[in-house]
XYZ file of C-alpha atoms in Angstrom:
607
model
C 0.023 0.075 -0.227
C 1.065 3.547 -0.551
C 2.479 5.621 2.355
C 0.101 8.008 3.707
C 2.463 10.764 2.762
C 2.064 11.490 -0.926
C 3.579 14.602 -2.750
C 0.067 16.241 -3.127
C -0.212 16.106 0.694
C 2.774 18.272 1.199
C 2.664 22.308 1.138
C 4.697 23.071 -2.237
C 7.422 25.842 -2.383
C 6.632 26.072 -5.913
C 3.945 28.820 -6.007
C 6.409 31.366 -4.247
C 9.286 30.340 -6.366
C 6.977 31.362 -9.477
C 6.009 34.475 -7.736
C 9.904 35.322 -7.776
C 10.444 34.276 -11.428
C 7.532 36.389 -12.758
C 8.953 39.395 -10.721
C 12.314 38.760 -12.411
C 10.555 38.595 -15.706
C 8.841 41.572 -15.249
C 12.084 43.368 -14.482
C 13.660 41.932 -17.371
C 11.201 42.928 -19.655
C 10.164 39.384 -20.576
C 6.518 38.297 -21.404
C 7.334 34.475 -21.015
C 10.032 32.517 -19.764
C 11.168 29.127 -20.967
C 13.315 26.617 -18.442
C 13.997 23.583 -20.327
C 15.494 20.124 -18.946
C 18.976 21.128 -20.403
C 22.490 22.056 -19.396
C 25.146 23.583 -21.519
C 26.077 20.119 -22.710
C 22.555 19.208 -23.605
C 22.542 16.267 -21.470
C 19.756 14.035 -20.727
C 20.654 13.586 -16.863
C 21.480 16.923 -15.267
C 24.162 17.912 -12.431
C 22.248 19.618 -9.890
C 23.316 23.164 -10.925
C 21.156 23.000 -13.913
C 18.000 21.241 -12.737
C 16.107 24.399 -12.699
C 13.083 22.773 -14.316
C 12.705 20.685 -11.257
C 13.544 23.504 -9.015
C 10.852 25.626 -10.312
C 7.903 23.112 -11.283
C 8.359 20.453 -8.545
C 8.245 17.857 -11.457
C 11.168 15.161 -10.817
C 10.986 13.375 -14.079
C 13.937 13.453 -16.649
C 12.118 15.391 -19.486
C 9.774 18.137 -19.711
C 9.588 21.732 -20.563
C 8.363 24.438 -18.301
C 6.960 27.827 -19.682
C 5.946 30.650 -17.401
C 3.904 33.840 -18.414
C 2.390 36.373 -16.194
C -0.846 34.428 -15.766
C 0.052 30.938 -16.816
C 2.644 28.078 -15.931
C 2.672 24.860 -17.945
C 4.896 21.913 -18.000
C 5.049 20.100 -21.372
C 5.842 16.243 -20.749
C 5.398 13.169 -22.864
C 3.063 9.863 -21.914
C 5.809 8.486 -19.823
C 5.296 10.936 -17.159
C 1.459 11.923 -17.211
C 0.543 10.050 -14.214
C 3.694 11.188 -12.345
C 3.154 14.746 -13.564
C -0.350 14.807 -12.598
C 0.540 13.993 -8.877
C 3.749 16.302 -8.603
C 2.080 19.168 -10.269
C -1.085 18.998 -8.249
C -0.181 21.385 -5.415
C 1.927 23.787 -7.604
C -0.818 25.324 -9.869
C 1.253 24.481 -12.907
C -0.769 23.148 -15.853
C 0.256 19.667 -17.314
C 0.498 19.898 -21.185
C 0.409 16.487 -22.816
C 2.762 15.605 -25.680
C 2.937 12.223 -27.274
C 6.756 11.975 -27.324
C 9.986 13.782 -25.788
C 10.778 14.961 -29.354
C 7.527 16.607 -29.882
C 7.472 20.517 -30.287
C 4.012 21.402 -29.098
C 5.314 23.940 -26.596
C 6.482 25.793 -29.614
C 3.079 25.745 -31.207
C 1.463 27.124 -27.884
C 4.126 30.030 -27.976
C 3.423 30.896 -31.452
C -0.229 30.902 -30.983
C -0.086 32.570 -27.570
C 2.423 35.242 -27.765
C 1.468 38.676 -29.318
C 3.272 40.978 -31.576
C 6.032 42.953 -29.733
C 6.107 40.513 -26.802
C 9.480 38.749 -25.715
C 10.271 35.228 -24.763
C 13.229 34.610 -22.666
C 15.380 31.486 -22.126
C 18.976 30.862 -21.299
C 20.916 30.627 -24.575
C 23.678 28.639 -22.387
C 21.217 25.611 -22.166
C 19.267 26.191 -25.429
C 20.297 23.689 -27.924
C 21.216 25.372 -31.551
C 18.511 23.241 -33.257
C 15.962 24.072 -30.958
C 16.794 27.646 -30.984
C 16.217 27.924 -34.628
C 12.827 26.036 -34.388
C 11.798 28.538 -31.351
C 12.767 31.619 -33.421
C 10.851 30.416 -36.588
C 7.841 29.764 -34.318
C 7.960 33.211 -32.737
C 8.353 35.064 -36.104
C 4.942 33.979 -37.197
C 3.508 35.977 -34.190
C 5.836 38.936 -34.443
C 7.313 38.471 -31.048
C 11.086 38.122 -30.170
C 13.351 35.682 -28.479
C 15.854 36.943 -25.820
C 18.622 34.407 -25.130
C 20.772 36.577 -22.944
C 19.482 36.336 -19.605
C 19.814 33.383 -17.203
C 17.056 34.648 -14.491
C 17.744 31.300 -12.110
C 21.155 32.749 -11.476
C 19.446 35.745 -9.756
C 16.631 34.057 -7.990
C 17.672 30.497 -7.100
C 19.054 30.958 -3.554
C 21.473 28.213 -2.785
C 22.010 27.359 -6.478
C 24.758 24.494 -6.589
C 27.932 25.154 -8.130
C 29.559 23.280 -10.929
C 30.242 19.629 -10.108
C 33.729 18.894 -8.724
C 34.115 15.079 -8.971
C 37.648 14.036 -9.914
C 38.125 12.776 -13.512
C 39.835 9.530 -13.983
C 41.118 7.497 -16.803
C 39.271 4.552 -18.322
C 42.120 2.120 -18.611
C 43.185 -1.064 -20.502
C 42.342 -3.966 -20.878
C 38.732 -2.511 -20.778
C 39.562 0.757 -22.742
C 40.260 -1.283 -25.826
C 41.001 1.607 -28.318
C 43.581 3.954 -27.362
C 43.107 7.861 -27.055
C 45.362 8.645 -30.011
C 43.355 5.943 -32.067
C 40.173 7.804 -31.235
C 41.542 11.250 -31.771
C 42.994 10.060 -35.139
C 39.668 8.766 -36.110
C 37.896 11.977 -35.255
C 40.425 13.893 -37.168
C 40.212 11.694 -40.363
C 36.402 12.781 -40.201
C 37.344 16.604 -39.814
C 39.671 16.200 -42.837
C 36.871 14.608 -45.127
C 34.634 17.251 -43.831
C 37.514 19.962 -44.537
C 37.119 21.128 -40.780
C 40.349 22.860 -39.057
C 38.265 22.603 -35.806
C 35.983 20.465 -34.168
C 33.814 21.646 -30.744
C 32.617 19.014 -28.655
C 30.240 19.830 -25.818
C 28.261 16.458 -25.114
C 29.620 14.669 -22.211
C 29.713 11.064 -23.240
C 31.385 12.231 -26.679
C 34.093 13.762 -24.509
C 34.524 10.853 -22.207
C 34.576 8.377 -25.019
C 37.188 10.446 -27.079
C 39.664 11.051 -24.414
C 39.183 7.742 -22.575
C 38.224 9.578 -19.531
C 35.383 9.127 -16.917
C 33.798 11.050 -14.188
C 30.951 11.284 -11.475
C 29.465 14.830 -12.354
C 26.228 13.279 -13.321
C 24.269 10.659 -11.275
C 24.574 7.279 -12.641
C 26.497 8.193 -15.721
C 30.467 7.929 -15.551
C 30.800 11.333 -17.161
C 32.397 14.869 -16.600
C 31.318 18.204 -17.353
C 33.684 19.887 -19.721
C 34.114 20.914 -23.662
C 36.830 20.148 -25.996
C 38.162 22.205 -29.058
C 39.977 19.673 -31.174
C 42.505 20.639 -34.242
C 44.532 18.382 -36.461
C 47.531 18.124 -34.110
C 46.120 19.015 -30.602
C 43.103 19.358 -28.468
C 42.066 21.831 -25.575
C 39.965 20.195 -22.790
C 37.827 22.619 -20.898
C 37.076 21.306 -17.482
C 36.966 22.857 -13.885
C 40.412 23.633 -12.392
C 41.591 20.770 -10.205
C 39.256 17.941 -11.455
C 42.208 16.242 -13.366
C 45.116 14.997 -11.102
C 48.423 16.386 -11.969
C 49.680 12.929 -13.113
C 46.836 12.444 -15.395
C 47.210 16.100 -17.001
C 50.912 14.856 -17.905
C 49.529 11.514 -19.420
C 47.128 13.644 -21.558
C 49.922 16.168 -22.576
C 51.777 13.541 -24.061
C 48.726 12.823 -26.454
C 48.677 16.249 -27.398
C 45.551 17.160 -25.137
C 45.949 20.406 -22.921
C 43.737 21.413 -20.091
C 42.017 24.896 -20.047
C 39.458 26.179 -17.510
C 35.962 25.319 -17.976
C 34.811 28.968 -18.401
C 37.168 29.670 -21.124
C 35.555 27.472 -23.962
C 33.377 30.393 -25.291
C 36.333 32.717 -25.590
C 38.211 29.937 -27.139
C 35.614 29.722 -30.072
C 35.671 33.521 -30.324
C 39.525 33.370 -30.595
C 39.238 30.991 -33.679
C 41.468 32.392 -36.658
C 39.867 34.068 -39.476
C 39.016 31.924 -42.693
C 39.571 28.728 -40.671
C 36.683 26.124 -40.578
C 34.765 24.652 -37.629
C 32.881 21.434 -37.356
C 29.698 21.541 -35.133
C 26.788 19.443 -34.417
C 23.707 21.581 -34.215
C 21.809 19.184 -32.272
C 24.665 18.812 -29.744
C 25.877 22.406 -29.086
C 24.083 25.393 -27.467
C 22.946 28.581 -29.123
C 25.351 30.534 -26.857
C 28.414 28.751 -28.147
C 27.252 29.137 -31.944
C 26.865 32.766 -31.247
C 30.596 33.047 -29.887
C 31.808 31.755 -33.291
C 33.090 34.876 -35.329
C 31.446 35.339 -38.632
C 34.670 34.891 -40.461
C 35.029 31.311 -39.506
C 33.255 28.840 -41.821
C 30.895 26.597 -39.814
C 30.619 23.079 -41.114
C 27.281 21.290 -39.477
C 27.265 17.528 -39.242
C 26.857 15.069 -36.477
C 29.900 14.483 -34.233
C 31.849 11.832 -35.449
C 32.243 10.272 -32.107
C 28.416 9.793 -32.093
C 28.876 7.007 -34.884
C 32.191 5.593 -33.682
C 31.103 4.909 -30.023
C 27.808 3.471 -30.879
C 29.616 0.735 -32.850
C 31.270 -1.534 -30.069
C 34.493 -3.334 -31.302
C 34.555 -7.178 -31.289
C 36.807 -6.683 -27.977
C 34.356 -4.366 -26.327
C 31.544 -6.869 -27.126
C 33.232 -9.555 -25.397
C 33.744 -7.422 -22.394
C 30.057 -6.654 -22.211
C 29.259 -10.217 -22.551
C 31.280 -10.673 -19.378
C 29.556 -7.771 -17.719
C 26.151 -9.182 -18.610
C 27.228 -12.567 -16.948
C 28.286 -10.530 -13.645
C 24.970 -8.704 -13.942
C 23.014 -12.036 -14.471
C 24.697 -13.426 -11.367
C 23.783 -10.461 -9.322
C 20.304 -10.686 -10.444
C 19.994 -14.341 -9.526
C 21.116 -13.365 -6.034
C 18.656 -10.633 -5.818
C 15.663 -12.624 -6.942
C 16.285 -15.879 -4.897
C 16.471 -13.510 -1.934
C 13.238 -11.667 -2.929
C 11.489 -14.937 -3.452
C 12.556 -16.352 -0.258
C 11.740 -13.283 1.782
C 8.174 -12.381 0.502
C 5.777 -12.781 3.415
C 8.710 -13.325 5.921
C 9.812 -9.698 6.125
C 8.446 -6.118 5.168
C 9.786 -5.631 1.581
C 8.992 -2.280 -0.136
C 9.826 -0.769 -3.264
C 12.541 0.925 -1.397
C 14.032 -2.249 -0.228
C 14.135 -3.536 -4.180
C 16.517 -0.770 -4.921
C 18.774 -1.416 -2.033
C 18.990 -5.149 -2.240
C 19.659 -5.127 -6.240
C 22.332 -2.479 -6.006
C 24.008 -4.246 -3.126
C 24.053 -7.446 -5.144
C 25.577 -5.588 -8.143
C 28.139 -4.028 -5.954
C 29.547 -7.545 -4.896
C 30.391 -8.092 -8.550
C 33.769 -7.421 -10.150
C 34.353 -4.256 -11.584
C 31.029 -2.531 -10.510
C 31.119 1.128 -10.538
C 27.508 2.208 -9.723
C 23.905 1.837 -10.860
C 23.400 2.987 -14.335
C 20.194 4.763 -13.553
C 17.820 4.913 -10.596
C 16.075 1.662 -10.150
C 12.457 1.693 -11.133
C 10.534 -0.801 -8.648
C 6.785 -0.400 -9.092
C 4.059 -2.566 -7.732
C 0.899 -3.051 -9.255
C -0.371 0.571 -10.048
C 3.226 2.166 -9.530
C 4.350 -0.226 -12.230
C 2.093 1.776 -14.849
C 4.128 4.796 -14.518
C 7.152 3.827 -16.753
C 9.565 6.246 -15.154
C 8.107 5.789 -11.696
C 10.687 6.015 -8.887
C 9.706 4.980 -5.171
C 10.538 7.643 -2.348
C 10.908 7.535 1.324
C 7.332 9.609 1.480
C 5.519 7.824 -1.176
C 6.240 3.962 -2.041
C 4.483 0.579 -1.895
C 4.879 -2.393 0.311
C 5.259 -5.728 -1.801
C 2.297 -7.890 -0.500
C -0.862 -9.544 -1.450
C -1.435 -9.906 -5.199
C -0.113 -8.528 -8.276
C 2.844 -7.693 -10.678
C 6.128 -6.229 -9.591
C 8.027 -4.390 -12.311
C 11.763 -3.901 -11.569
C 13.896 -1.786 -14.241
C 17.460 -1.471 -13.349
C 20.972 -1.540 -14.281
C 24.687 -1.477 -13.696
C 27.749 0.629 -14.493
C 30.794 -1.800 -14.765
C 34.157 -0.927 -15.923
C 33.563 -3.490 -18.855
C 29.962 -2.406 -19.874
C 26.641 -0.808 -19.042
C 23.526 -2.795 -18.242
C 19.762 -2.223 -18.244
C 17.323 -4.754 -17.845
C 13.424 -4.902 -16.836
C 11.709 -8.013 -15.424
C 8.212 -8.354 -14.130
C 7.587 -10.925 -11.220
C 4.219 -12.294 -9.941
C 3.340 -11.577 -6.505
C 0.697 -13.916 -4.976
C -1.988 -14.716 -7.360
C -1.842 -13.378 -10.912
C -5.105 -12.481 -12.808
C -5.735 -13.799 -16.273
C -5.831 -10.172 -17.647
C -2.351 -9.676 -16.163
C -1.072 -12.526 -17.634
C -2.571 -11.666 -21.080
C -0.768 -8.336 -20.958
C 2.687 -10.027 -19.988
C 2.365 -12.608 -22.766
C 1.491 -9.769 -25.344
C 4.566 -7.948 -24.355
C 6.670 -10.956 -24.200
C 5.491 -11.793 -27.752
C 6.411 -8.424 -28.950
C 9.887 -8.494 -27.285
C 10.656 -11.997 -28.940
C 9.388 -10.624 -32.397
C 12.179 -7.920 -32.224
C 14.688 -10.184 -30.883
C 14.298 -12.608 -33.894
C 14.545 -9.888 -36.359
C 16.892 -9.980 -39.445
C 17.182 -7.065 -41.421
C 19.305 -5.336 -44.088
C 22.375 -3.318 -42.794
C 21.905 0.377 -42.431
C 17.888 -0.062 -41.836
C 16.900 2.978 -40.289
C 16.255 1.903 -36.592
C 12.690 3.373 -36.069
C 11.605 0.870 -39.137
C 11.983 -1.865 -36.565
C 9.728 -0.319 -34.044
C 6.698 -2.109 -35.437
C 8.105 -5.597 -34.849
C 7.553 -5.375 -31.205
C 4.257 -3.506 -31.165
C 2.525 -5.556 -33.830
C 1.304 -8.571 -31.306
C 0.427 -5.633 -28.761
C -1.262 -3.590 -31.762
C -3.361 -6.574 -32.796
C -5.266 -6.329 -29.393
C -5.797 -2.646 -29.903
C -3.174 -1.815 -27.419
C -0.089 0.494 -27.332
C 2.517 2.131 -25.229
C 3.758 5.576 -25.328
C 7.700 5.178 -24.999
C 10.056 4.192 -27.581
C 10.795 0.245 -27.761
C 14.736 0.752 -27.870
C 17.641 2.896 -27.276
C 21.140 2.734 -27.673
C 23.546 1.945 -24.881
C 26.993 2.907 -24.157
C 30.202 1.043 -23.274
C 30.737 2.114 -19.444
C 28.909 5.189 -20.533
C 25.417 6.558 -20.834
C 22.894 4.182 -20.372
C 20.841 5.964 -23.329
C 22.987 6.932 -26.243
C 22.414 7.426 -30.034
C 22.322 7.594 -32.709
C 20.002 4.495 -33.068
C 16.470 4.576 -31.677
C 13.989 1.902 -32.106
C 10.739 4.101 -31.676
C 8.166 5.928 -33.552
C 10.212 8.772 -34.549
C 10.573 9.903 -37.945
C 13.526 7.914 -39.552
C 16.667 9.767 -40.270
C 19.835 8.884 -42.216
C 21.801 8.978 -38.985
C 19.575 6.091 -37.558
C 20.992 3.642 -39.629
C 21.853 0.300 -37.820
C 25.235 -1.068 -38.257
C 27.125 -4.118 -36.583
C 28.421 -3.504 -33.008
C 25.483 -1.244 -31.742
C 23.976 -2.232 -28.545
C 20.233 -1.395 -28.251
C 17.509 -2.258 -25.965
C 14.262 -4.179 -26.561
C 11.458 -3.104 -24.109
C 7.820 -3.039 -25.197
C 5.345 -2.548 -22.763
C 1.826 -2.458 -21.572
C 0.637 0.001 -18.791
C -2.872 0.185 -17.286
C -2.949 3.243 -15.040
C -3.656 2.620 -11.282
C -3.694 -1.228 -11.966
C -0.249 -2.499 -13.326
C 2.483 -2.135 -15.652
C 4.424 -4.858 -17.771
C 7.712 -4.220 -19.471
C 10.188 -6.717 -20.376
C 13.639 -5.651 -21.397
C 16.842 -7.111 -22.872
C 19.703 -5.700 -24.482
C 20.828 -6.843 -27.945
C 23.960 -6.644 -30.066
C 23.698 -6.081 -33.883
C 25.730 -8.836 -35.333
C 26.325 -10.011 -39.031
C 23.360 -12.039 -40.373
C 22.790 -13.133 -43.776
C 25.256 -12.316 -46.682
C 24.286 -12.917 -50.217
C 23.031 -11.652 -53.513
C 20.467 -9.038 -51.748
C 23.098 -7.862 -49.623
C 24.254 -7.833 -46.079
C 22.037 -8.602 -43.403
C 22.191 -7.981 -39.489
C 20.410 -9.627 -36.705
C 20.430 -9.588 -33.056
C 22.308 -11.495 -30.325
C 20.589 -11.140 -26.985
C 23.100 -9.878 -24.430
C 21.124 -9.724 -21.291
C 21.169 -12.991 -19.239
C 18.350 -13.354 -16.675
C 15.170 -15.786 -16.699
C 11.954 -14.278 -17.845
C 9.185 -15.103 -15.277
C 7.098 -18.182 -17.016
C 4.622 -18.110 -14.361
C 3.044 -15.020 -15.947
C 2.603 -16.683 -19.204
C -0.910 -17.076 -20.906
C -0.221 -20.513 -22.616
C -3.362 -20.008 -24.746
C -2.126 -17.052 -26.876
C 1.697 -17.907 -27.149
C 3.001 -19.898 -30.100
C 5.132 -22.918 -30.050
C 7.802 -21.350 -31.890
C 7.825 -18.361 -29.325
C 8.162 -21.077 -26.721
C 11.075 -22.470 -28.573
C 12.788 -19.097 -28.494
C 12.175 -18.514 -24.867
C 13.451 -22.178 -23.902
C 16.487 -21.558 -26.056
C 17.062 -18.330 -24.356
C 16.680 -19.841 -20.833
C 19.022 -22.636 -21.723
C 21.904 -20.059 -22.719
C 20.901 -18.166 -19.444
C 21.316 -21.335 -17.472
C 24.770 -22.336 -19.185
C 26.248 -18.772 -19.004
C 25.072 -18.023 -15.385
C 25.629 -21.353 -13.617
C 29.451 -21.226 -13.172
C 29.024 -17.769 -11.546
C 26.453 -18.615 -8.822
C 25.815 -21.167 -6.090
C 23.574 -22.033 -3.264
C 20.175 -20.647 -3.277
C 20.746 -18.405 -6.327
C 21.901 -21.363 -8.367
C 18.645 -23.170 -7.156
C 16.758 -20.217 -8.260
C 18.371 -19.977 -11.638
C 17.502 -23.595 -12.224
C 13.965 -23.497 -11.308
C 13.322 -20.326 -13.294
C 14.887 -21.651 -16.581
C 13.300 -24.893 -16.779
C 11.867 -25.347 -20.268
C 7.872 -24.660 -20.597
C 5.316 -26.246 -22.931
C 1.746 -25.611 -23.784
């Protein structure tokens, strides 16, 4: 049951903060102010300093856009967060504005239709993506209103605003760092030469970590650091806060032609680029302010960062390390689930307990660094919120009957994991089993896919949805996201989703992508089953080269939730084959109760 303390029952500080914000807007001559979920690196997960959208809306989800005017405040969120936003915004007076996906731009349409000629919309250009700024300018032109990107109002009104993160930067070393820093820089520079670029500016933190074989802890769950880089053909400047890199590592970097500069000097370095030189930037991965800093005399070449493609295609050695990480992760999960099943009904277990125990089990594995995201443990109705997170003041006890959804992952020096499983608690209804089986059928359908190399990843989305669509059901989130190599648990360029396919979405060998269809019934239960998959070479012949998926994740899928009347024999054959692999790979890594649990949960099933 839920704790009696819910977010809506607590007096919210948000209305008072909005009063401050509106006063600052009036002083600055702004008629509307936008607070996006963004930082100067356009990160998905933000350091505390740039969590202004949460600070001024009370909404704790990872994605959303807050717009405030003199008499209105609205938060635009996609379907993953509708239930959560409804609860968290209830005491704030902020209106939830529903959008279908995180990529939707309905807030721009709202501004275009709401703002009047002569009015001004403000947003901090230091956290506004260049591509979004262009769309925003175009939307406002239709109404005759203006855009002001010069003011960071939060800096003046946010009392106690956190400083820049100061966690130390460290080196990702061999054997797990398979490709050297020199080779990665050479790869980037070769792409610069192809595009006739003298310089390349990089702000995205996962690109920086990959290029320089460095890692950090500036962002929760992601082993990255806040910084920028300016790369030329013979050297590279890395802009980070003073003192973050140990002196010995500074010397190591210098030997590779990488020199350290202060974080605040990045814009000045862009402004000082030589006249008539050329600069490569990625308009989706650089902020408006940095683009504005580039002199007019510099030729700007816009293209996706070369490192985006390179880091998405894991080398055979990296893939092998990831397989080992999956075995470690699977062993930890066997330990966790065997404890959970044995303890239910004997001790009080809550959603909070799940997070503690599953992280502790992973921490006992070799090369473990941290969780790869905040564990989602949702029982019954809480599982219907795809990005739910249990909190001390609001969480459920695992008891009685229903479905427990657990989405979790780990960061290991040899790979990044992300897995979702659903476990039956007590008696499971026929309708719950039906939903579980439809999701399983979709997951299997995508797992068995073979497709031409360079297929645009969104085109695969319907394979997972087809069994679910056939019953008139759908889910609001994407089916699959790219996963980094001891890096961000979400990375591009591939995305198995309903997004409009673009050339950079091409599937290539070595990419790791999640496979996670779901069904969510608000207030009742949620089902999501997730494995990670590696693109490997498939059929090769007169019709070209094909790719197929190797399932990487190793953990039983609970067969007690299957509706045997709607699953096919070939689907059961796939599941039994998967479970045989899981048993073979994990048995040497577990013992005692964990091994007994593994053997029980991987037993073959039949109609």
